[in-house]
Every structure is written in C-alpha cells, then in structure tokens.
Coordinates of N, CA and C in Angstrom, one line a residue:
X144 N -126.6 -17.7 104.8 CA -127.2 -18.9 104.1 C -126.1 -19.4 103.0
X145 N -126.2 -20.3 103.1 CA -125.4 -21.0 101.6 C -125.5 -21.3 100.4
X146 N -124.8 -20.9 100.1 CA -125.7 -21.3 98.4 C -124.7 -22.0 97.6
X147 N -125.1 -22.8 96.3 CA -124.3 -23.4 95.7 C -124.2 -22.7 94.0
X148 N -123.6 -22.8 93.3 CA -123.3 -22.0 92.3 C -122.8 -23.0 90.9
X149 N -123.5 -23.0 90.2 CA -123.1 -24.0 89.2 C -122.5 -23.6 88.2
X150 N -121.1 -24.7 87.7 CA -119.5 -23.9 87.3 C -119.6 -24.9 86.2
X151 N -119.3 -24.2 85.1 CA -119.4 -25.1 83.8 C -117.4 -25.5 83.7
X152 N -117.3 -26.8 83.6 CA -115.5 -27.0 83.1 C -114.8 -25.7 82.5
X153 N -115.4 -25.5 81.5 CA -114.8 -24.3 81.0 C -114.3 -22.7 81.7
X154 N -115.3 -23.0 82.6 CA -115.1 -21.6 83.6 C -113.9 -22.2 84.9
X155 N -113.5 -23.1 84.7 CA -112.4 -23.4 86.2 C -111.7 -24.2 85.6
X156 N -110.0 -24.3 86.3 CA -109.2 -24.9 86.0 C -109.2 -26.4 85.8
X157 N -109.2 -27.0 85.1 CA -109.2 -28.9 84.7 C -109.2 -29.6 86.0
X158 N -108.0 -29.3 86.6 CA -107.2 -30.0 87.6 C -108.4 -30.0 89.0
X159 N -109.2 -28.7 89.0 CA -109.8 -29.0 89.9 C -111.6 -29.3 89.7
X160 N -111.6 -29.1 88.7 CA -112.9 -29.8 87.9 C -112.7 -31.4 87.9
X161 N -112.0 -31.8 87.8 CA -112.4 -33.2 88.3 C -112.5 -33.8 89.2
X162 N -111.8 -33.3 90.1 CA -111.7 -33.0 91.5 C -113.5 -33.1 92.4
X163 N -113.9 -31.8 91.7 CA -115.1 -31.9 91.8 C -116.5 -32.8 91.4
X164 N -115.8 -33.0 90.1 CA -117.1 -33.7 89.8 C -117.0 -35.3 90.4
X165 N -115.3 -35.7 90.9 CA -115.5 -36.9 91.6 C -116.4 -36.6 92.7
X166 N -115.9 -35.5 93.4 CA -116.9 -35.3 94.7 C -118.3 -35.4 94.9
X167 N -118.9 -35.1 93.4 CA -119.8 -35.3 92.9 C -120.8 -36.7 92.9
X168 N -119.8 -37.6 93.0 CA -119.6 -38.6 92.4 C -119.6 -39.5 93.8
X169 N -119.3 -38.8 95.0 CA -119.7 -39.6 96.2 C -118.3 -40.5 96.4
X170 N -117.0 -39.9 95.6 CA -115.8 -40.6 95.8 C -115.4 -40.2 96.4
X171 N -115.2 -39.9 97.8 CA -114.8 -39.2 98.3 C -113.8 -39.9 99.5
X172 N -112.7 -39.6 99.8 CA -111.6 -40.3 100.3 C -112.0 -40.6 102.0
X173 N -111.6 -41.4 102.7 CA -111.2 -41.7 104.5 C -110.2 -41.6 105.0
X174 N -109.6 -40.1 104.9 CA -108.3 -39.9 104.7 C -108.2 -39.4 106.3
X175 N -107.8 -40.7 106.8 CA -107.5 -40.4 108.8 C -106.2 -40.4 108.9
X176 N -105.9 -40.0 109.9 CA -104.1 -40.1 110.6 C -103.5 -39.5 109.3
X177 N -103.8 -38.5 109.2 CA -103.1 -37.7 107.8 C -101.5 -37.2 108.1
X178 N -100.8 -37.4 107.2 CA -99.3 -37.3 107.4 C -99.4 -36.2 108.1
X179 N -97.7 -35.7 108.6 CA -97.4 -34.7 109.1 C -97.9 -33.1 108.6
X180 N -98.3 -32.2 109.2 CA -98.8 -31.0 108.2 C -97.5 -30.2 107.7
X181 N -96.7 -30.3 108.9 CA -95.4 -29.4 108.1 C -94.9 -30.1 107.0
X182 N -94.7 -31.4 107.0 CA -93.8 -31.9 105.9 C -94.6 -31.8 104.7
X183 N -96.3 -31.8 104.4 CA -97.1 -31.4 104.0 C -96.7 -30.1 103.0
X184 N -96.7 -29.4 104.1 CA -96.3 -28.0 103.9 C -95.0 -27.9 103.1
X185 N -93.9 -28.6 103.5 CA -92.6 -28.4 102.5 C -92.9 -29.3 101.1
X186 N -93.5 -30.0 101.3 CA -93.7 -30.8 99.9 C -94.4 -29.7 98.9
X187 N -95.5 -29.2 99.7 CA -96.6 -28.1 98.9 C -95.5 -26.7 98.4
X188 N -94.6 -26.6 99.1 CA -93.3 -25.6 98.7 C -92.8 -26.0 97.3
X189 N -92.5 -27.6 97.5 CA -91.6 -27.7 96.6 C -92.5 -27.9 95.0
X190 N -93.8 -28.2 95.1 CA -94.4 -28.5 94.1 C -95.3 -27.1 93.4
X191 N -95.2 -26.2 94.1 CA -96.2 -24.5 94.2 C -95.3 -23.7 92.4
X192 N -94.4 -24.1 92.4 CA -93.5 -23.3 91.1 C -93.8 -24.0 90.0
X193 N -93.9 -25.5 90.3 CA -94.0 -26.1 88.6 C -96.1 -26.4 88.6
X194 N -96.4 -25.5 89.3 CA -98.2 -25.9 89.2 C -98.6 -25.4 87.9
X195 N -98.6 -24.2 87.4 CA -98.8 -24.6 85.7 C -98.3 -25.7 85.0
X196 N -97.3 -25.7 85.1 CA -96.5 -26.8 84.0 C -97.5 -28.1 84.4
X197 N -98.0 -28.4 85.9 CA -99.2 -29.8 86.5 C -100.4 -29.7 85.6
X198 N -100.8 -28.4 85.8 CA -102.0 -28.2 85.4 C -102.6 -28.7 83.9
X199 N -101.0 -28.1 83.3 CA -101.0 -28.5 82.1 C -101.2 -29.7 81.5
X200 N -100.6 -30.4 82.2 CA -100.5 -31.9 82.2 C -101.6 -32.6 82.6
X201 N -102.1 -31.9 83.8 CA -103.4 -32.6 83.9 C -104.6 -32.6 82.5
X202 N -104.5 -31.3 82.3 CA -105.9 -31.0 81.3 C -105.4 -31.4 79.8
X203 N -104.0 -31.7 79.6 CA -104.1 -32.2 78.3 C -104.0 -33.8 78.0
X204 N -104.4 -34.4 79.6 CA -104.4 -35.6 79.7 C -106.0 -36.1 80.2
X205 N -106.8 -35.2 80.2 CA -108.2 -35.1 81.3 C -108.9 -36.4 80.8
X206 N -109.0 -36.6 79.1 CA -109.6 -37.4 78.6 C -109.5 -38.9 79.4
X207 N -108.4 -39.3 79.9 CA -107.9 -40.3 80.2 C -108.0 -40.3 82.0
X208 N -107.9 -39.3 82.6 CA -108.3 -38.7 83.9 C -109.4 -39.2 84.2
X209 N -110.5 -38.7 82.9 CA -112.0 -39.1 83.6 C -112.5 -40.5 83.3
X210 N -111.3 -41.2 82.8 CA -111.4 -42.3 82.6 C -110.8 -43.4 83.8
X211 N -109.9 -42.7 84.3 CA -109.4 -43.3 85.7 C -110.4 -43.1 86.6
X212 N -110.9 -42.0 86.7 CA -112.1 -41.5 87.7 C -113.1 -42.4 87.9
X213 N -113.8 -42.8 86.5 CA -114.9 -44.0 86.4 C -114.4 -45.0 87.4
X214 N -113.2 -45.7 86.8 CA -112.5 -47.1 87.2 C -112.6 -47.0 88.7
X215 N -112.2 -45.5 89.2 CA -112.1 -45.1 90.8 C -113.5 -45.6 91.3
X216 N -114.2 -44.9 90.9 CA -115.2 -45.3 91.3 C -116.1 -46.9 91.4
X217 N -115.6 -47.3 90.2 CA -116.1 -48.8 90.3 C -115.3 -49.8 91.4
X218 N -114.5 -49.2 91.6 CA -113.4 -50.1 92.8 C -113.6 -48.9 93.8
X219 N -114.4 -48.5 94.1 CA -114.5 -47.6 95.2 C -113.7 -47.2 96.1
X220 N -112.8 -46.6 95.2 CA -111.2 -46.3 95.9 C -111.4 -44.5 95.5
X221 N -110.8 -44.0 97.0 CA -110.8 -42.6 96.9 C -110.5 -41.7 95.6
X222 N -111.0 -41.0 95.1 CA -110.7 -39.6 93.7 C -109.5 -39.3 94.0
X223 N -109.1 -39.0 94.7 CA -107.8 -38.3 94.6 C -106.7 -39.2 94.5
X224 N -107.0 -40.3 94.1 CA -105.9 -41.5 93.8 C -105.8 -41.3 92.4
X225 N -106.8 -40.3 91.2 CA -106.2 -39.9 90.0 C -105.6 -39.2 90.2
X226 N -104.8 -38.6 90.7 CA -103.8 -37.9 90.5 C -102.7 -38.4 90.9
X227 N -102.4 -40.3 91.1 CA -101.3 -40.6 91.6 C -100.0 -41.1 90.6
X228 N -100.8 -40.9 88.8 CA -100.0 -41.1 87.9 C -99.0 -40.0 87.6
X229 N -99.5 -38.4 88.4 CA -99.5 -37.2 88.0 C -97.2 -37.2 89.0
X230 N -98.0 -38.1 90.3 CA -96.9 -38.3 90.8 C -96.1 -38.9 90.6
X231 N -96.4 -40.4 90.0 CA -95.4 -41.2 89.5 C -94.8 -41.1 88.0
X232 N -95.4 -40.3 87.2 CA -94.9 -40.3 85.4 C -95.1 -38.9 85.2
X233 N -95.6 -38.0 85.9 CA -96.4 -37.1 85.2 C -97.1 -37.5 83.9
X234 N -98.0 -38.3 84.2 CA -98.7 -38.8 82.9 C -97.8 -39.3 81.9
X235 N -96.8 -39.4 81.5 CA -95.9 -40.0 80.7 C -96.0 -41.6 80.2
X236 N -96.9 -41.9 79.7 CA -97.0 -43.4 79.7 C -95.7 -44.1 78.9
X237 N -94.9 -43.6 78.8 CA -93.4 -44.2 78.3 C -92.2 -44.3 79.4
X238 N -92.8 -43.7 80.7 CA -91.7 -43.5 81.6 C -91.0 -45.1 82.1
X239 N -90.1 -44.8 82.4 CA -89.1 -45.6 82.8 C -88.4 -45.4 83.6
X240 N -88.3 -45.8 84.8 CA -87.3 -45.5 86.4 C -86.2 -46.2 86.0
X241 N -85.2 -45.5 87.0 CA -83.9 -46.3 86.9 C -84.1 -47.8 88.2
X242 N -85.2 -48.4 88.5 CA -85.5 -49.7 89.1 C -86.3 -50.3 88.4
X243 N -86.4 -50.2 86.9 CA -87.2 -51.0 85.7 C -88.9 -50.7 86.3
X244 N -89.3 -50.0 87.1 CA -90.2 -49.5 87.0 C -91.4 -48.9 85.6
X245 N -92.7 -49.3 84.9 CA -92.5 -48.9 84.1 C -94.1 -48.2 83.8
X246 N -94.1 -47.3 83.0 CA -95.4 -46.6 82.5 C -96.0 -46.1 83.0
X247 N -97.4 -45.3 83.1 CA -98.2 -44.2 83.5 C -98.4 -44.3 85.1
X248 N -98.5 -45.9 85.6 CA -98.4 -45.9 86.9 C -96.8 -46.6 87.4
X249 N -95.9 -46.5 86.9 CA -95.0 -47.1 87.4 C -94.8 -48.4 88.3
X250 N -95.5 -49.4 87.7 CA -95.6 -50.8 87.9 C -94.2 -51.4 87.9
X251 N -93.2 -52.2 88.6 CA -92.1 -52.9 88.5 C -92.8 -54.3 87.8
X252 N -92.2 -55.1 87.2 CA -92.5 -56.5 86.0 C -93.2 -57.2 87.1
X253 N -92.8 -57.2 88.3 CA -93.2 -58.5 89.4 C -94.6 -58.0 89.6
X254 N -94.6 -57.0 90.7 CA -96.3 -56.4 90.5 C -97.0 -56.3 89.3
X255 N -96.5 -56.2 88.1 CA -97.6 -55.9 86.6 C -98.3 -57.6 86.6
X256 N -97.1 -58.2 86.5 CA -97.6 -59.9 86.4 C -98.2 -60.1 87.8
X257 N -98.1 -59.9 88.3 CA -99.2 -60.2 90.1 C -100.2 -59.9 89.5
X258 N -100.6 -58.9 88.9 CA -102.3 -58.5 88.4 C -102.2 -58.2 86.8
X259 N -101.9 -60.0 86.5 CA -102.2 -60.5 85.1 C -101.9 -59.2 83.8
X260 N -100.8 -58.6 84.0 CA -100.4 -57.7 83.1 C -99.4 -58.8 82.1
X261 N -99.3 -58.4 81.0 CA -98.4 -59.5 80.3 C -97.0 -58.5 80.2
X262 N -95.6 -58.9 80.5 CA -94.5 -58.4 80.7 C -93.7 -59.2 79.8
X263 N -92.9 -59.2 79.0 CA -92.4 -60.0 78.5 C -91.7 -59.3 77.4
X264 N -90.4 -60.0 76.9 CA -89.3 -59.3 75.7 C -90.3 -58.9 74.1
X265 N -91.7 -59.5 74.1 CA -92.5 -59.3 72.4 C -93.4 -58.4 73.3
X266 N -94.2 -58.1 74.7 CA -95.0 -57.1 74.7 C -95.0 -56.8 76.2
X267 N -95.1 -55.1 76.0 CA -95.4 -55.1 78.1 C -96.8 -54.0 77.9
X268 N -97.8 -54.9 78.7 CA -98.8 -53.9 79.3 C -99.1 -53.0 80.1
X269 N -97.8 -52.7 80.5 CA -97.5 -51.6 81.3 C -97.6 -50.6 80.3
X270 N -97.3 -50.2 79.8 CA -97.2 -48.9 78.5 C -98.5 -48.7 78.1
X271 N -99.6 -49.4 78.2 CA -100.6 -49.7 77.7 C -101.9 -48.5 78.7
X272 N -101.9 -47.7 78.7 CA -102.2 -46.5 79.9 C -103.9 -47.0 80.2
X273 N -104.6 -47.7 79.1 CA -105.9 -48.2 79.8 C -105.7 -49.6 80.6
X274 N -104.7 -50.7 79.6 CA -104.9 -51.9 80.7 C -103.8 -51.7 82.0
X275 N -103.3 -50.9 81.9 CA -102.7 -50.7 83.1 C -102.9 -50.2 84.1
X276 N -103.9 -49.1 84.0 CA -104.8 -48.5 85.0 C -105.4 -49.8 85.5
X277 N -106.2 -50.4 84.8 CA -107.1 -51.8 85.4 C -106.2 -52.6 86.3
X278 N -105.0 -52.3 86.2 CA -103.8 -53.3 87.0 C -103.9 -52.6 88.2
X279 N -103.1 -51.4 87.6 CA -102.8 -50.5 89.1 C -103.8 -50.7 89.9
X280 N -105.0 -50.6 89.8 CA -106.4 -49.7 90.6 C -106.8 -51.3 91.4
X281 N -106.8 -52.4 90.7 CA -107.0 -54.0 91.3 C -105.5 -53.7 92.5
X282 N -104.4 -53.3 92.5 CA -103.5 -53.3 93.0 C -104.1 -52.1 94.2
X283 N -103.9 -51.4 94.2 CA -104.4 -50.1 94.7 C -105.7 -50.6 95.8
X284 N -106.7 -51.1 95.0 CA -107.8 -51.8 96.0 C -107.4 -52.9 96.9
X285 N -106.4 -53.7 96.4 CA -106.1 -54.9 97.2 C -105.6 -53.9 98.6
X286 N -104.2 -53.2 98.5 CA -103.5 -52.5 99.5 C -104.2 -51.3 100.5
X287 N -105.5 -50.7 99.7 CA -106.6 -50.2 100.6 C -107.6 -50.6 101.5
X288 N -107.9 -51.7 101.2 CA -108.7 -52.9 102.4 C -107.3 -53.3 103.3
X289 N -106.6 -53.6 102.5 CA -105.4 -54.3 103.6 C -104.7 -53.6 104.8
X290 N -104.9 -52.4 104.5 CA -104.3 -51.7 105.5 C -105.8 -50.4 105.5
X291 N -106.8 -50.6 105.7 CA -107.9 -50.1 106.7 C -108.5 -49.0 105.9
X292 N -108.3 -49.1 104.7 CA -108.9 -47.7 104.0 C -107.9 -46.6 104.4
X293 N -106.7 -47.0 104.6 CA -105.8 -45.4 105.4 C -105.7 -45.0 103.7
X294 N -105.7 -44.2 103.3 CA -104.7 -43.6 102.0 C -103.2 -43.0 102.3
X295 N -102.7 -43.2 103.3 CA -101.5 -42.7 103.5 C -100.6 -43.9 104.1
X296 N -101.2 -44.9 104.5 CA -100.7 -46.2 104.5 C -100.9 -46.8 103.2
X297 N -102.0 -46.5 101.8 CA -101.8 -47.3 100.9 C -101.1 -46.9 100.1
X298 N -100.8 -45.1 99.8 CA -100.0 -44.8 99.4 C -98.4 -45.5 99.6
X299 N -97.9 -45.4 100.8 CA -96.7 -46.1 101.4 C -96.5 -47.3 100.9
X300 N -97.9 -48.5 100.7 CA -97.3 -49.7 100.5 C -97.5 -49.9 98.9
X301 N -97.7 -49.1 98.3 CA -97.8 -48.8 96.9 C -96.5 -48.6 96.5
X302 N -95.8 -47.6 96.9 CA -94.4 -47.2 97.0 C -93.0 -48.0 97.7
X303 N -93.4 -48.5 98.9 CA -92.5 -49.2 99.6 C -92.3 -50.9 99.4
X304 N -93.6 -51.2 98.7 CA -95.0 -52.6 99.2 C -94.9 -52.6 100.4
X305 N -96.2 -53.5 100.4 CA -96.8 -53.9 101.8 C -96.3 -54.7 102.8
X306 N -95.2 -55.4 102.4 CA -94.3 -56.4 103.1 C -93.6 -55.2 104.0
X307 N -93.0 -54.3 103.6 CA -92.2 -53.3 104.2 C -93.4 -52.6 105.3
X308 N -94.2 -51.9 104.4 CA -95.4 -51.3 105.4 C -96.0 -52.0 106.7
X309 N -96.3 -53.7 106.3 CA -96.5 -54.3 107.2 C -95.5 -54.7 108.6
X310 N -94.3 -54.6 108.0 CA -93.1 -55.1 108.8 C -92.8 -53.7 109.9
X311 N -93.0 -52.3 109.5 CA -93.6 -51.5 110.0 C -94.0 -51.2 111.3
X312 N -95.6 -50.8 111.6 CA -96.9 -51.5 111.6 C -96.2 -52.2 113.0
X313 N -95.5 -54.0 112.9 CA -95.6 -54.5 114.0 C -94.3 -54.2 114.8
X314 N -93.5 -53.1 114.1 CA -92.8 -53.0 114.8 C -93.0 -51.7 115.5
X315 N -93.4 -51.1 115.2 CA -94.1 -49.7 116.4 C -95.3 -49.8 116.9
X316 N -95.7 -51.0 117.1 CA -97.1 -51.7 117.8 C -98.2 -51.0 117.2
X317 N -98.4 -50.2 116.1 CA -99.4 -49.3 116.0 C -99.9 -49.0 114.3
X318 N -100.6 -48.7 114.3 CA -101.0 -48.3 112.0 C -100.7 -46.9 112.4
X319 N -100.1 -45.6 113.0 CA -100.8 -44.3 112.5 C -99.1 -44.3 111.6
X320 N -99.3 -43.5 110.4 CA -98.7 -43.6 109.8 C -97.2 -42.8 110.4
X321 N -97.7 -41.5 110.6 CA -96.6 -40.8 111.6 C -95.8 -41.3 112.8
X322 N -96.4 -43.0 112.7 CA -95.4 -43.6 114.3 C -94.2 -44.4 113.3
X323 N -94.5 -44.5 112.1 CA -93.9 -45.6 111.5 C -92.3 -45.4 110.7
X324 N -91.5 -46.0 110.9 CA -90.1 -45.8 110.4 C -90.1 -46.9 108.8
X325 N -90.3 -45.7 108.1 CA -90.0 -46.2 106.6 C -89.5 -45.1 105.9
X326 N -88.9 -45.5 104.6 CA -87.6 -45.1 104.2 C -87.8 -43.9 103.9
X327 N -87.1 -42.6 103.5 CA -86.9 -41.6 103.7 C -87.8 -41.6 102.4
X328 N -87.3 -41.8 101.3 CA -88.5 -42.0 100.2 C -89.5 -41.7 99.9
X329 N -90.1 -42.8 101.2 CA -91.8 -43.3 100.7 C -92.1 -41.8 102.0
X330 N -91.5 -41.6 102.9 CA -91.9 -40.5 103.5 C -92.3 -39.3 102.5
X331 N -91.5 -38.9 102.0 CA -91.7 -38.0 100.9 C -92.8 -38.2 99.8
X332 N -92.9 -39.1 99.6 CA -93.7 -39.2 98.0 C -95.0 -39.6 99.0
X333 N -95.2 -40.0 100.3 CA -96.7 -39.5 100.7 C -96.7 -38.6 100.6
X334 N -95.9 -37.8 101.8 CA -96.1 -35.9 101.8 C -96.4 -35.5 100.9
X335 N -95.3 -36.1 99.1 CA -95.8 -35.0 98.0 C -97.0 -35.3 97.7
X336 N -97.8 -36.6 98.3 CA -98.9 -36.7 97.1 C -99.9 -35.6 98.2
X337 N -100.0 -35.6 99.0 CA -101.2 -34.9 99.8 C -100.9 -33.6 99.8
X338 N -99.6 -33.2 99.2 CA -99.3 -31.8 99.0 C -100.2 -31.8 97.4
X339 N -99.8 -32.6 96.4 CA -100.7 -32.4 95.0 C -102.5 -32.5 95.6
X340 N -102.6 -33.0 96.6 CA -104.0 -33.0 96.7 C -104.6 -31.3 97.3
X341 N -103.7 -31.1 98.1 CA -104.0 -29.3 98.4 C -103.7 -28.9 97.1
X342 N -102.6 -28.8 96.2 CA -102.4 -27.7 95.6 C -103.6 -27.2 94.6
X343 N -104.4 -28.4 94.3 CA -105.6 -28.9 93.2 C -106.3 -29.0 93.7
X344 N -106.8 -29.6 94.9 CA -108.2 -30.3 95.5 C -109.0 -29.1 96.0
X345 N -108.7 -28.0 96.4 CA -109.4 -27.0 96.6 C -109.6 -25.7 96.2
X346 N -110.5 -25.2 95.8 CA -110.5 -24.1 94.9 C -110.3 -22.6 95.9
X347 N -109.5 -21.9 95.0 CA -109.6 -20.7 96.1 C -110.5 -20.2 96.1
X348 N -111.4 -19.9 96.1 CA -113.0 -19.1 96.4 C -113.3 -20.1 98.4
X349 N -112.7 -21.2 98.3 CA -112.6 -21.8 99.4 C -114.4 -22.4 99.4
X350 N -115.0 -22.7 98.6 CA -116.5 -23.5 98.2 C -116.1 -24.6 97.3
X351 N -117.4 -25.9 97.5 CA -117.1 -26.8 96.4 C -118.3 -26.1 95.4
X352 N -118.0 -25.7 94.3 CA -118.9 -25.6 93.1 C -119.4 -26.8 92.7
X353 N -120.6 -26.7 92.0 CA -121.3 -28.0 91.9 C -121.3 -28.0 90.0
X354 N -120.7 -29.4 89.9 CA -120.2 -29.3 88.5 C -121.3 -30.0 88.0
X355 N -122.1 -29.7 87.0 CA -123.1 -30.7 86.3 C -122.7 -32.2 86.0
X356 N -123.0 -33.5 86.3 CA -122.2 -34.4 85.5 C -122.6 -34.5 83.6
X357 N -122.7 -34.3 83.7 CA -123.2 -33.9 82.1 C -122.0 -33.1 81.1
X358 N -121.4 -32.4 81.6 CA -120.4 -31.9 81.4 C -118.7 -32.5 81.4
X359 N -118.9 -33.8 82.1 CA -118.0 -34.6 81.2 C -118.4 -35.7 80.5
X360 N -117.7 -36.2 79.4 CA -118.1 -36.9 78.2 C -117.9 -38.6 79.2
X361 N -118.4 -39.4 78.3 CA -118.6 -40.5 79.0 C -117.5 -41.3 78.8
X362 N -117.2 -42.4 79.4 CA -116.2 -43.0 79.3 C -115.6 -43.4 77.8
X363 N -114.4 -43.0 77.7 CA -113.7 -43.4 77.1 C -113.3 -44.8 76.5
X364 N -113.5 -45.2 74.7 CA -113.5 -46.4 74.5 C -111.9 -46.3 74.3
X365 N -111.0 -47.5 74.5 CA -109.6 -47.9 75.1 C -108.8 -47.6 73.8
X366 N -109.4 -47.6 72.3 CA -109.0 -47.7 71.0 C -109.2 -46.2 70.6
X367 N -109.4 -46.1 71.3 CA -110.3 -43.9 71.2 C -108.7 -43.1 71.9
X368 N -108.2 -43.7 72.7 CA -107.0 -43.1 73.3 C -105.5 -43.0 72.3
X369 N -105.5 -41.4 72.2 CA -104.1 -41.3 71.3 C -103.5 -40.2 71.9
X370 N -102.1 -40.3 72.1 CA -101.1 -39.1 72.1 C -101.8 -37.6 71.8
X371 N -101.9 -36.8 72.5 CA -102.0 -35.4 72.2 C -100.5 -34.4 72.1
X372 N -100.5 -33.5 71.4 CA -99.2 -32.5 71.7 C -99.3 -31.5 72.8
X373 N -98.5 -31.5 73.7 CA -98.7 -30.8 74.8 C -98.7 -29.7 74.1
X374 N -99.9 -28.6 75.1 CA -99.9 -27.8 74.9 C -98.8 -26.5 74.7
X375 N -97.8 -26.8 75.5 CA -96.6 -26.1 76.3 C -95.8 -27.1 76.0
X376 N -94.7 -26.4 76.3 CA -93.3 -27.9 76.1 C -93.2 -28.6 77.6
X377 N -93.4 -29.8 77.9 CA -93.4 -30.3 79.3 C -92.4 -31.2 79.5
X378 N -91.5 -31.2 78.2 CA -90.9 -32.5 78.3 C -89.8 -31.9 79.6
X379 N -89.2 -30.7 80.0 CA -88.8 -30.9 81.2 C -89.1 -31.2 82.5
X380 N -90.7 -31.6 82.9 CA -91.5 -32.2 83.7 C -91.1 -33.7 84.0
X381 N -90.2 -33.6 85.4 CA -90.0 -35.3 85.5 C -91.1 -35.7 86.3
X382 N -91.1 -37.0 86.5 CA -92.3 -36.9 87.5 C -91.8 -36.5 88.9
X383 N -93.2 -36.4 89.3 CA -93.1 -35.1 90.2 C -92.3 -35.7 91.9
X384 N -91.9 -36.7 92.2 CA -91.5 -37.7 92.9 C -89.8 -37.3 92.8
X385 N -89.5 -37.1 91.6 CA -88.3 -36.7 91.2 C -87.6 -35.3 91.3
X386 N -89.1 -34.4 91.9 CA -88.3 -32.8 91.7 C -87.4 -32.5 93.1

C-alpha cells in the first residue's frame, strides 16, 4: 500500500521543496518528445559537482523562487520553468552576457521592450528581478502556446527565438525536438535544463512527499525584495549555461 508522509521545508533540501510544493500546486509540466536521454545524461554529468554550490543558490534565493512559482502558476506555465533563471544567471540579477543579454532572466533590450520592459540609457527593467519575471513569464507563455505546450521546443525558442525554432520545424517536416537542426548551443542549454530538472526534481527516497502549503510564506510584496549574503562564497558560480 502507499502511503504518503508529510515533510516540513525544513526537513528536505529547498531546491526540492519547491519542487514539490509546485506539484502541489497542480503545476505540473507536458513535457512530451523529451530531448535525448544520453545527452541528458552528459549534461546531468557536467552539472552533478557544482550541485551544492545550486542548491545554495537556490535556497538563498527561495524567497523570490516562490515568488516566480505563484506567477507560474497564474500563467499556467509548467514549475520547473523556476529554475530557468538558475540556468541563465544563476540567480544573479546583475548578470550581463557578452550579447548585451541582461539580468535574472537574461532578456536581450529587443525582447525586454517586446513585453513593455523600459530599456533605455536613465533605466533598465531588466535588473529589476520582480518586473522582469512578469516580462519573462508573458514571454515564456506566448512561446509555450506557440509551439504546443512542448517545454523543450519553448525552452529552444527562448534561447534560439522562435523565428529560428520555427524555421526549424519546416524544414524537417516535423515539431519532435530530436528531428530538428539548431545550433549547437540551444542543444545544450535544453539538455542542461532537463538535466537541472533531474538533479532537483526528484527526491532520492524516489516518493513525492506531500508538503503542507502553509509552509511557504505568501507572496512576496515587490518592495520586500533585497539582496541577501550568500551563504557560501558563490561568486565563482557562472551561470550554469556557461560551465
């Protein structure tokens, strides 16, 4: 028989406590035509050494985690899309790519201003790690309807855009992601994200514990959000795209 067992936050790792309590939460992903498993597997290789240093990152950022979580939810876009800042900044909301890419979700100026972010030489809303989430996640929803609820095609045209993914698509007569020729890149930073979704998404006892929702604090007011000191030194943590 089965039973279920109820896990207070404090008794399990952050990273997969929220995890859970999206699950909770009925967020739960339509994750078909799933990338390759082996390349899967080497991505899960290459991210398995720095999973403390993630972990860390995740739980001294959770406040703002279960704040993306909510938003997930209201745009009823899969849970495991919070952890796609984890890939692009490692939470770093000051990052900066060398393609002017910028902040927690690494938005380029054209896409920030596509979904009314203000970009400009006196202010950018990109840095701004609440109104930018609201950017990303309207961005994120648009490219998840558009290409069928795949997560591994929205991931792609999140990374590639969708002009590229689409161009794609009609040239291998087909959506499964594995038929499609795009850039070495965006191959990878799928693989790595669904490798961060194994490394976290499943608890080794191999059960989903059932998390109270009561036990996380409720959403976050936008003026309430301040820098914490990492607990550990992370500043050699690039994002994880980069290892």
């Amino acid at each position: 028989m089965l039973t279920c067992q109820r896990i207070f936050l404090r008794d399990i790792p952050f990273a997969q406590a929220l995890l859970f309590f999206a699950l909770s939460l009925g967020l739960s992903a339509q994750i078909y035509a799933q990338p390759n498993a082996v390349k899967i597997e080497q991505q899960y290789a290459t991210l398995l050494p720095h999973q403390t240093q993630i972990e860390q990152r995740l739980t001294e950022n959770q406040s703002l985690i279960q704040y993306i979580l909510r938003r997930l939810r209201h745009y009823q876009l899969p849970a495991q899309l919070a952890l796609l800042p984890m890939l692009e900044s490692s939470f770093n909301v000051d990052a900066v790519s060398p393609a002017k890419a910028g902040g927690l979700w690494q938005l380029i100026p054209e896409t920030a201003r596509r979904f009314d972010l203000v970009v400009n030489q006196e202010q950018d809303q990109r840095f701004d790690p609440y109104v930018s989430t609201e950017a990303a996640l309207r961005y994120l929803h648009f490219l998840y309807h558009k290409f069928d609820r795949n997560l591994a095609l929205t991931l792609a045209a999140y990374n590639a855009g969708e002009g590229r993914v689409w161009r794609a698509q009609h040239k291998a007569g087909n959506t499964l992601f594995s038929e499609l020729k795009l850039p070495q890149e965006t191959d990878r930073y799928v693989h790595r994200f669904f490798a961060l979704i194994r490394l976290f998404g499943v608890p080794k006892q191999g059960s989903w514990p059932v998390v109270p929702s009561g036990s996380l604090p409720s959403t976050p007011m936008i003026n309430q959000y301040q820098k914490r000191p990492a607990l550990i030194d992370l500043s050699p943590l690039p994002p994880l795209i980069d290892l």
